[in-house]
């Protein structure tokens, strides 16, 4: 039995619009504009799958005045890749994305302060390992979830999965904001991935591109300057038409760009059950009013469950997260720079190191206000950085472990870029660069994986590392040694002693050790009794020792 299905298109200042589709043998169906700026028409459709497009008289300045152009629905939830038409599914007389049934919405999820985030690119993470050109898909990520659980990960941050043009991309050129990237698999598989993550108490964050869109995104074709700035505000940092969050349509009493992105974020939370958003290029968005609003919209849509809003603002600024700041957290890019230069031996700057480890020194307020990382998709792996300096093999893995120990014990939420945990060495590239999983069979690579796994477990079991409490009780500029303690009010205490030098420091004395009594050294698994607030320890070159209060 056929049901009336409404099609609508917001184009308030355009003269005409029409609908075409498989249901009309691609003949035009006229649409009528209402006072709210929407063109509408209703078509009687039976349950099934259809394809459609709009035609509209464009108001974009790069077309002839009122030129008829063919556009896809800006709200399309699926795009057929070969034809580039919108896909519409009707079931029980209603539009649906798919008929996936969620199974694990009742599972408890970790709080923000407990997070260990793993950033990955679906296409390069896993799948078809024998073929370097095989496309990774959502199902391949599902196959690796037990590996991630074994590592101790409790949050996935997916690089953008919104439909983009072409077969391979990092996803920072979204053409369609409601449709998922079809080369990664159907929408049901993405939902299954998120559901399977929730079954394992893993939260899923989406990388949200809300600064700009790809040049041929539908809104650019309908009426470019209604949603976007006319020209780039910062030509040196321009990746496509930039949303204009300042423009207010007085006639319709709406901010068009805000409305569209608000609809996008609510859709992803409600349809895909995501648990957080990373806001790409927040510095370029440069509108705290909009950011305050979108964060509140996200939290309202998420309702009772935890939702984490992370800004990528390079260079980072505490203003974006503090009392009047809109975001929960900010990517801590100076952390990456500081740790990389110190692990590689380029410099030793105690004040810079302390700023990285204790974000409060940079003006941040709490442990969930920064996301720390040794690297991410924008930067080379530590192994590649070390190789550039002719540091290889055991020496490189030793330094990678030093970085991991600092990362997991600094104030803030740690993030691992895929493969970093076992010594992936490939350089950053926007081309396909699949993770080299066979590396895990090597002794040094597997040892680094086990070290990360142990540190993540240490973090989970010692909630001192969830706090913003840190005190630097020993610093030695000449020996390149820094020691600090993390603690909470329930008796959990962790001391980290880090040697950033090339020297083996035998019988190194740590006066003013924070507490007398029994400590367990986690790295080499031995107990030590501290008296007179003095600890003596052997420190290997580029080594951190981690002492846990017993």
Coordinates of C-alpha atoms in Angstrom, one line a residue:
X1 CA 0.0 0.0 0.0
X2 CA 1.3 3.4 -0.9
X3 CA 1.8 6.1 1.7
X4 CA 2.3 9.9 1.3
X5 CA 6.0 10.8 1.6
X6 CA 7.0 14.4 1.9
X7 CA 10.1 15.8 0.2
X8 CA 11.3 19.2 1.3
X9 CA 14.2 21.5 0.5
X10 CA 15.2 24.7 2.3
X11 CA 15.9 27.4 -0.3
X12 CA 14.2 30.5 1.0
X13 CA 15.4 33.0 -1.6
X14 CA 15.4 30.7 -4.7
X15 CA 12.7 31.1 -7.3
X16 CA 11.9 27.5 -8.1
X17 CA 12.6 23.9 -7.3
X18 CA 11.5 20.5 -8.5
X19 CA 11.9 16.8 -7.5
X20 CA 13.0 14.0 -9.8
X21 CA 13.5 10.3 -9.0
X22 CA 13.0 6.7 -10.0
X23 CA 9.4 6.9 -8.8
X24 CA 8.7 9.5 -11.5
X25 CA 10.9 7.9 -14.2
X26 CA 13.1 10.9 -13.5
X27 CA 10.5 13.3 -14.7
X28 CA 10.2 16.6 -12.8
X29 CA 7.6 17.0 -10.0
X30 CA 7.0 20.7 -9.2
X31 CA 7.6 21.8 -5.6
X32 CA 5.8 24.7 -3.9
X33 CA 7.5 27.1 -1.5
X34 CA 5.9 27.9 1.9
X35 CA 6.4 31.0 4.0
X36 CA 9.0 29.1 6.0
X37 CA 11.3 29.0 3.0
X38 CA 10.9 25.3 2.3
X39 CA 9.9 23.9 -1.1
X40 CA 7.7 20.9 -0.6
X41 CA 5.9 18.1 -2.5
X42 CA 4.3 14.8 -1.5
X43 CA 4.6 11.6 -3.4
X44 CA 2.6 8.4 -2.8
X45 CA 5.2 5.6 -2.4
X46 CA 5.1 1.9 -1.5
X47 CA 7.7 0.4 0.9
X48 CA 11.0 0.0 -1.0
X49 CA 14.2 1.7 -2.0
X50 CA 14.2 4.7 -4.4
X51 CA 16.7 7.2 -5.8
X52 CA 16.0 10.9 -6.2
X53 CA 17.5 14.4 -6.8
X54 CA 16.3 18.0 -6.6
X55 CA 16.5 20.6 -9.3
X56 CA 16.7 24.2 -8.1
X57 CA 17.1 27.7 -9.6
X58 CA 20.5 28.5 -8.0
X59 CA 21.3 31.8 -6.2
X60 CA 25.0 31.0 -6.0
X61 CA 27.2 33.6 -7.6
X62 CA 29.2 31.2 -9.7
X63 CA 26.1 30.2 -11.8
X64 CA 24.1 32.3 -14.2
X65 CA 21.3 34.2 -12.4
X66 CA 18.4 31.7 -11.6
X67 CA 20.2 28.9 -13.5
X68 CA 18.6 25.5 -13.0
X69 CA 21.0 23.1 -11.4
X70 CA 20.7 19.5 -10.2
X71 CA 21.5 19.0 -6.5
X72 CA 21.4 16.2 -4.0
X73 CA 19.4 16.6 -0.9
X74 CA 21.6 18.3 1.8
X75 CA 19.8 16.0 4.3
X76 CA 20.3 12.7 2.3
X77 CA 21.2 9.9 4.6
X78 CA 22.6 7.7 1.9
X79 CA 24.3 8.4 -1.5
X80 CA 24.5 5.7 -4.2
X81 CA 28.2 5.8 -5.2
X82 CA 28.0 4.8 -8.9
X83 CA 25.1 7.2 -9.8
X84 CA 25.7 9.8 -7.1
X85 CA 21.9 10.0 -6.5
X86 CA 20.2 10.2 -3.1
X87 CA 18.9 6.9 -1.8
X88 CA 15.6 6.8 0.0
X89 CA 14.3 3.8 2.0
X90 CA 10.6 3.5 2.9
X91 CA 9.4 1.0 5.5
X92 CA 5.9 0.8 7.0
X93 CA 5.1 4.1 5.2
X94 CA 8.0 6.0 6.8
X95 CA 11.5 7.2 5.7
X96 CA 14.2 5.1 7.4
X97 CA 18.0 5.0 7.3
X98 CA 18.1 1.3 7.8
X99 CA 16.4 -1.3 10.1
X100 CA 19.3 -2.0 12.5
X101 CA 18.1 -2.9 16.0
X102 CA 20.3 -1.6 18.8
X103 CA 21.2 -4.3 21.4
X104 CA 23.6 -2.7 23.9
X105 CA 22.2 0.7 24.8
X106 CA 21.9 -0.3 28.4
X107 CA 25.6 -0.9 28.9
X108 CA 27.5 1.5 31.3
X109 CA 30.1 3.7 29.6
X110 CA 33.2 5.2 31.1
X111 CA 33.2 8.8 32.5
X112 CA 35.3 11.4 30.7
X113 CA 38.1 11.3 33.3
X114 CA 38.5 7.5 32.8
X115 CA 39.1 7.7 29.0
X116 CA 41.9 6.3 27.0
X117 CA 41.1 7.3 23.4
X118 CA 42.3 5.4 20.3
X119 CA 42.2 7.5 17.0
X120 CA 41.8 5.5 13.8
X121 CA 41.1 5.9 10.1
X122 CA 38.6 3.2 9.1
X123 CA 40.1 2.7 5.6
X124 CA 43.7 2.3 6.8
X125 CA 43.2 0.6 10.2
X126 CA 42.4 -3.0 9.2
X127 CA 41.1 -5.3 6.5
X128 CA 42.5 -7.2 3.6
X129 CA 46.0 -7.3 5.1
X130 CA 47.4 -9.3 2.2
X131 CA 46.5 -6.5 -0.2
X132 CA 48.0 -3.1 0.6
X133 CA 45.3 -1.4 -1.6
X134 CA 42.3 -3.2 0.0
X135 CA 39.9 -0.8 1.7
X136 CA 39.4 -1.2 5.4
X137 CA 35.7 -1.2 6.4
X138 CA 33.6 -1.0 9.5
X139 CA 33.4 -4.8 9.8
X140 CA 37.2 -5.0 10.0
X141 CA 37.2 -2.5 12.9
X142 CA 34.7 -4.8 14.6
X143 CA 37.0 -7.7 14.1
X144 CA 39.8 -5.8 16.0
X145 CA 37.6 -4.7 19.0
X146 CA 38.9 -7.6 21.1
X147 CA 42.5 -6.5 20.3
X148 CA 41.5 -2.9 21.5
X149 CA 39.9 -4.3 24.6
X150 CA 43.0 -6.3 25.4
X151 CA 45.0 -3.1 25.0
X152 CA 42.6 -1.4 27.5
X153 CA 41.1 1.2 25.1
X154 CA 37.7 2.5 26.2
X155 CA 37.0 5.2 23.6
X156 CA 37.4 5.2 19.8
X157 CA 37.8 8.4 17.9
X158 CA 36.9 7.8 14.2
X159 CA 38.4 10.1 11.6
X160 CA 35.5 11.5 9.5
X161 CA 33.1 8.9 8.1
X162 CA 30.7 11.3 6.3
X163 CA 30.4 10.8 2.5
X164 CA 33.3 12.4 0.7
X165 CA 34.1 12.4 -3.1
X166 CA 36.5 9.7 -4.4
X167 CA 37.7 6.4 -3.1
X168 CA 40.2 7.4 -0.5
X169 CA 40.4 10.4 1.8
X170 CA 41.0 11.3 5.4
X171 CA 37.4 12.6 5.4
X172 CA 38.1 16.3 6.0
X173 CA 36.3 17.2 2.7
X174 CA 32.7 16.1 3.6
X175 CA 30.3 16.5 0.7
X176 CA 27.3 15.1 2.5
X177 CA 26.8 15.6 6.3
X178 CA 24.1 13.1 7.0
X179 CA 25.3 10.2 4.7
X180 CA 28.1 7.8 5.7
X181 CA 31.1 7.0 3.6
X182 CA 29.8 4.2 1.4
X183 CA 33.3 2.6 0.7
X184 CA 33.5 1.7 4.4
X185 CA 30.3 -0.4 4.2
X186 CA 26.5 0.2 4.8
X187 CA 25.0 2.3 7.6
X188 CA 24.0 -0.9 9.4
X189 CA 27.7 -1.9 9.7
X190 CA 28.6 1.5 11.3
X191 CA 25.8 1.0 13.8
X192 CA 26.9 -2.5 14.5
X193 CA 30.4 -1.2 15.1
X194 CA 29.2 1.4 17.6
X195 CA 26.8 -1.1 19.2
X196 CA 29.7 -3.6 19.6
X197 CA 31.8 -0.9 21.1
X198 CA 29.1 -0.1 23.6
X199 CA 28.8 -3.8 24.5
X200 CA 32.5 -3.6 25.5
X201 CA 32.0 -0.3 27.4
X202 CA 33.9 1.6 24.7
X203 CA 32.6 5.1 23.8
X204 CA 32.7 6.2 20.2
X205 CA 33.6 9.8 19.2
X206 CA 33.1 11.2 15.7
X207 CA 35.4 13.7 14.0
X208 CA 33.1 16.6 13.1
X209 CA 34.0 18.9 10.2
X210 CA 31.9 22.0 10.9
X211 CA 34.3 24.7 9.8
X212 CA 33.8 23.9 6.1
X213 CA 32.5 21.5 3.5
X214 CA 33.7 20.1 0.2
X215 CA 33.3 22.6 -2.7
X216 CA 30.4 20.7 -4.4
X217 CA 28.4 20.1 -1.2
X218 CA 24.7 20.7 -2.0
X219 CA 24.3 23.9 0.0
X220 CA 27.1 25.5 -2.0
X221 CA 25.1 24.9 -5.2
X222 CA 21.7 26.1 -3.9
X223 CA 22.6 29.5 -2.4
X224 CA 26.3 29.7 -1.4
X225 CA 26.2 32.9 0.6
X226 CA 23.2 31.9 2.6
X227 CA 25.2 29.2 4.5
X228 CA 28.8 30.2 3.8
X229 CA 31.2 33.1 4.0
X230 CA 31.5 34.6 0.5
X231 CA 35.3 34.1 0.5
X232 CA 37.8 32.5 2.9
X233 CA 38.7 34.5 5.9
X234 CA 42.2 33.0 6.2
X235 CA 43.3 31.9 2.7
X236 CA 46.4 30.1 4.2
X237 CA 44.1 27.8 6.2
X238 CA 41.3 27.2 3.9
X239 CA 40.0 23.7 3.0
X240 CA 36.7 24.6 1.3
X241 CA 33.6 26.8 1.7
X242 CA 33.4 28.0 5.3
X243 CA 30.2 28.0 7.2
X244 CA 29.0 31.5 8.2
X245 CA 27.8 31.2 11.8
X246 CA 27.4 34.9 12.2
X247 CA 24.7 35.3 9.4
X248 CA 21.2 35.7 10.8
X249 CA 18.1 35.5 8.5
X250 CA 15.8 38.2 10.0
X251 CA 12.9 37.2 7.9
X252 CA 12.9 33.5 9.0
X253 CA 14.5 34.3 12.4
X254 CA 17.2 31.7 12.1
X255 CA 20.9 31.3 11.7
X256 CA 21.0 29.1 8.6
X257 CA 24.5 27.6 9.1
X258 CA 23.9 26.9 12.8
X259 CA 20.5 25.3 12.0
X260 CA 22.1 22.9 9.5
X261 CA 25.0 21.9 11.7
X262 CA 22.7 21.6 14.7
X263 CA 20.5 19.2 12.7
X264 CA 23.6 17.3 11.7
X265 CA 24.9 16.8 15.3
X266 CA 21.5 15.8 16.6
X267 CA 21.1 13.3 13.8
X268 CA 24.4 11.6 14.5
X269 CA 23.6 11.3 18.2
X270 CA 20.1 10.0 17.7
X271 CA 20.6 7.8 14.7
X272 CA 24.1 6.5 15.4
X273 CA 24.3 6.8 19.2
X274 CA 27.7 8.5 19.2
X275 CA 29.2 9.6 22.6
X276 CA 31.2 12.6 21.7
X277 CA 32.5 14.9 18.9
X278 CA 35.9 16.2 18.0
X279 CA 35.4 19.7 16.4
X280 CA 37.9 20.0 13.6
X281 CA 39.6 23.4 13.0
X282 CA 37.9 25.1 15.9
X283 CA 40.3 28.0 15.6
X284 CA 39.0 28.6 12.1
X285 CA 35.4 28.4 13.2
X286 CA 36.3 31.3 15.6
X287 CA 32.8 31.7 17.0
X288 CA 32.3 30.9 20.7
X289 CA 28.6 31.7 20.6
X290 CA 28.0 29.0 18.0
X291 CA 30.3 26.6 19.9
X292 CA 28.4 27.1 23.2
X293 CA 25.2 26.5 21.4
X294 CA 26.2 23.4 19.5
X295 CA 27.7 21.8 22.6
X296 CA 24.4 22.4 24.5
X297 CA 22.5 21.0 21.6
X298 CA 24.7 17.9 21.6
X299 CA 24.3 17.4 25.3
X300 CA 20.5 17.8 25.1
X301 CA 20.3 15.2 22.4
X302 CA 22.6 12.8 24.3
X303 CA 20.3 13.2 27.3
X304 CA 21.5 11.2 30.3
X305 CA 24.6 9.5 28.8
X306 CA 28.1 11.1 29.0
X307 CA 29.0 13.2 25.9
X308 CA 32.5 14.6 25.4
X309 CA 33.0 17.7 23.2
X310 CA 36.7 18.1 22.1
X311 CA 38.0 21.1 20.2
X312 CA 41.0 20.9 17.8
X313 CA 42.3 24.4 18.3
X314 CA 45.9 24.7 17.1
X315 CA 47.6 26.3 19.0
X316 CA 45.6 25.2 22.0
X317 CA 44.0 27.7 24.2
X318 CA 42.6 27.2 27.7
X319 CA 39.9 29.8 27.0
X320 CA 38.0 27.3 24.9
X321 CA 37.5 24.9 27.9
X322 CA 37.5 27.0 31.0
X323 CA 34.6 28.6 33.0
X324 CA 33.3 30.6 30.0
X325 CA 34.7 28.3 27.4
X326 CA 32.3 26.3 25.2
X327 CA 34.2 22.9 25.0
X328 CA 34.9 20.1 27.5
X329 CA 38.4 19.5 26.1
X330 CA 41.0 20.8 23.8
X331 CA 43.6 18.8 21.8
X332 CA 46.9 19.6 23.6
X333 CA 49.2 20.1 20.6
X334 CA 52.1 21.7 22.6
X335 CA 52.2 18.4 24.5
X336 CA 53.0 16.5 21.4
X337 CA 55.7 19.0 20.3
X338 CA 57.3 19.0 23.8
X339 CA 57.3 15.2 24.2
X340 CA 58.5 14.5 20.7
X341 CA 61.5 16.9 21.0
X342 CA 62.5 15.5 24.4
X343 CA 62.1 11.9 23.4
X344 CA 64.2 12.5 20.3
X345 CA 66.9 14.3 22.4
X346 CA 66.5 17.6 20.5
X347 CA 66.3 19.7 23.7
X348 CA 65.8 19.5 27.5
X349 CA 63.7 22.2 28.9
X350 CA 62.3 21.5 32.4
X351 CA 59.7 24.3 32.4
X352 CA 58.4 23.2 29.0
X353 CA 58.1 19.6 30.2
X354 CA 56.3 20.6 33.3
X355 CA 53.9 22.7 31.3
X356 CA 53.1 19.6 29.2
X357 CA 52.7 17.2 32.1
X358 CA 50.6 19.7 34.2
X359 CA 48.2 21.5 31.9
X360 CA 47.2 23.8 34.8
X361 CA 50.4 25.6 34.3
X362 CA 49.1 26.6 30.9
X363 CA 45.8 27.8 32.4
X364 CA 43.6 24.7 31.9
X365 CA 41.4 23.9 34.9
X366 CA 41.0 20.1 35.1
X367 CA 42.0 16.6 34.0
X368 CA 39.4 16.4 31.3
X369 CA 40.2 19.7 29.7
X370 CA 43.1 18.5 27.6
X371 CA 43.6 15.5 25.3
X372 CA 47.3 14.5 25.3
X373 CA 49.0 12.6 22.5
X374 CA 52.5 11.7 21.3
X375 CA 51.2 11.9 17.8
X376 CA 47.9 11.9 15.8
X377 CA 46.8 11.6 12.1
X378 CA 48.4 15.1 11.4
X379 CA 51.9 14.1 12.5
X380 CA 54.5 11.4 12.1
X381 CA 54.7 8.4 14.4
X382 CA 57.3 8.7 17.1
X383 CA 59.2 5.9 15.3
X384 CA 59.4 8.0 12.2
X385 CA 60.6 11.0 14.1
X386 CA 63.3 8.9 15.8
X387 CA 64.3 7.4 12.4
X388 CA 64.8 10.9 11.0
X389 CA 67.4 11.3 13.7
X390 CA 69.0 8.0 12.9
X391 CA 67.7 6.4 16.2
X392 CA 66.6 2.8 15.5
X393 CA 65.9 -0.6 17.0
X394 CA 66.2 -1.1 20.8
X395 CA 67.2 2.5 21.4
X396 CA 64.1 3.7 19.5
X397 CA 61.8 1.4 21.4
X398 CA 63.3 2.5 24.8
X399 CA 62.5 6.1 23.9
X400 CA 59.0 5.2 22.7
X401 CA 58.4 3.6 26.1
X402 CA 59.6 6.7 27.9
X403 CA 57.0 8.7 25.9
X404 CA 54.2 6.2 26.7
X405 CA 55.0 6.4 30.5
X406 CA 54.8 10.2 30.5
X407 CA 51.6 10.1 28.3
X408 CA 49.7 7.8 30.6
X409 CA 50.7 9.6 33.8
X410 CA 50.3 13.3 32.7
X411 CA 47.3 15.3 33.8
X412 CA 44.7 14.9 31.0
X413 CA 43.0 12.3 28.8
X414 CA 45.5 10.3 26.8
X415 CA 45.0 9.6 23.0
X416 CA 46.9 6.9 21.0
X417 CA 47.1 7.2 17.2
X418 CA 46.5 3.8 15.6
X419 CA 49.6 1.6 15.5
X420 CA 51.6 3.9 17.9
X421 CA 51.2 1.3 20.6
X422 CA 53.3 -1.3 18.8
X423 CA 55.8 1.0 17.0
X424 CA 54.2 1.6 13.6
X425 CA 56.8 3.6 11.7
X426 CA 55.1 4.9 8.5
X427 CA 55.3 8.6 7.8
X428 CA 52.2 10.8 7.7
X429 CA 50.6 10.7 4.3
X430 CA 47.1 11.5 3.0
X431 CA 47.5 8.6 0.6
X432 CA 46.6 5.0 1.7
X433 CA 48.9 3.9 4.5
X434 CA 47.6 0.8 6.1
X435 CA 48.7 -0.3 9.5
X436 CA 51.4 -3.0 9.4
X437 CA 49.9 -5.6 11.8
X438 CA 52.7 -8.2 11.2
X439 CA 55.0 -5.9 13.2
X440 CA 53.3 -7.2 16.3
X441 CA 55.0 -10.6 15.8
X442 CA 58.4 -8.9 16.4
X443 CA 59.8 -9.1 19.9
X444 CA 60.4 -5.3 20.3
X445 CA 57.1 -4.3 18.8
X446 CA 55.2 -6.8 21.0
X447 CA 57.1 -5.6 24.0
X448 CA 56.0 -2.0 23.3
X449 CA 52.4 -3.2 23.0
X450 CA 52.6 -5.0 26.4
X451 CA 54.1 -1.9 27.9
X452 CA 51.2 0.3 26.7
X453 CA 48.8 -2.3 27.9
X454 CA 50.3 -2.4 31.3
X455 CA 50.3 1.4 31.6
X456 CA 46.7 1.6 30.6
X457 CA 45.8 -1.0 33.3
X458 CA 47.9 1.0 35.8
X459 CA 45.8 4.1 34.9
X460 CA 42.6 2.2 35.3
X461 CA 43.5 0.8 38.7
X462 CA 45.1 4.0 40.1
X463 CA 42.6 6.8 40.1
X464 CA 45.3 9.3 41.2
X465 CA 45.8 9.5 37.4
X466 CA 42.2 10.7 36.9
X467 CA 42.8 13.9 39.0
X468 CA 44.5 17.2 38.2
X469 CA 46.8 16.7 41.2
X470 CA 50.5 16.7 40.3
X471 CA 53.6 17.9 42.1
X472 CA 57.2 18.1 40.7
X473 CA 59.3 17.2 43.7
X474 CA 62.7 16.6 42.0
X475 CA 64.3 18.3 38.9
X476 CA 67.9 18.0 37.8
X477 CA 68.8 20.1 34.7
X478 CA 72.3 18.7 34.5
X479 CA 71.3 15.0 34.7
X480 CA 68.1 15.6 32.7
X481 CA 65.9 14.0 35.4
X482 CA 62.4 15.0 36.3
X483 CA 60.3 13.4 39.0
X484 CA 56.6 14.0 39.9
X485 CA 53.8 12.5 42.0
X486 CA 50.2 12.1 41.1
X487 CA 47.6 11.5 43.9
X488 CA 44.0 11.5 45.0
X489 CA 42.3 11.9 48.3
X490 CA 41.6 8.1 48.7
X491 CA 45.2 7.1 49.1
X492 CA 46.2 6.4 45.5
X493 CA 49.7 7.6 44.7
X494 CA 51.9 7.3 41.7
X495 CA 55.5 8.6 41.4
X496 CA 57.2 8.9 38.0
X497 CA 61.0 9.4 37.7
X498 CA 62.1 10.1 34.1
X499 CA 65.6 10.2 32.8
X500 CA 65.8 12.1 29.5
X501 CA 69.6 11.7 29.2
X502 CA 71.8 9.2 27.2
X503 CA 73.5 8.2 30.5
X504 CA 72.9 5.3 32.8
X505 CA 72.4 6.8 36.3
X506 CA 73.5 4.2 38.9
X507 CA 72.3 4.7 42.5
X508 CA 70.5 7.9 41.6
X509 CA 69.4 9.7 44.8
X510 CA 65.9 11.2 45.1
X511 CA 65.7 13.2 48.3
X512 CA 62.4 14.7 49.4
X513 CA 60.6 11.6 48.2
X514 CA 56.9 12.3 48.9
X515 CA 56.2 9.4 51.3
X516 CA 58.1 6.9 53.5
X517 CA 57.0 3.3 53.3
X518 CA 56.5 0.5 50.8
X519 CA 56.3 1.3 47.1
X520 CA 56.1 -1.0 44.1
X521 CA 58.2 -0.2 41.0
X522 CA 55.9 -1.1 38.1
X523 CA 58.4 -1.1 35.2
X524 CA 60.6 -3.9 36.6
X525 CA 58.1 -5.3 39.1
X526 CA 59.9 -5.0 42.5
X527 CA 59.1 -3.6 45.9
X528 CA 61.1 -0.9 47.6
X529 CA 61.0 0.5 51.1
X530 CA 61.6 4.3 51.4
X531 CA 63.0 5.8 54.6
X532 CA 64.1 9.3 55.5
X533 CA 62.2 10.5 52.4
X534 CA 65.1 9.3 50.3
X535 CA 64.9 6.8 47.4
X536 CA 67.9 5.4 45.6
X537 CA 67.3 3.9 42.1
X538 CA 69.2 3.0 39.0
X539 CA 67.8 4.9 36.0
X540 CA 68.6 3.6 32.5
X541 CA 69.1 6.1 29.7
X542 CA 65.8 7.5 28.3
X543 CA 63.9 5.5 30.9
X544 CA 61.0 6.2 33.2
X545 CA 60.4 4.3 36.4
X546 CA 56.9 4.3 37.9
X547 CA 56.4 3.8 41.6
X548 CA 53.0 2.8 43.0
X549 CA 52.1 3.4 46.7
X550 CA 51.4 0.1 48.5

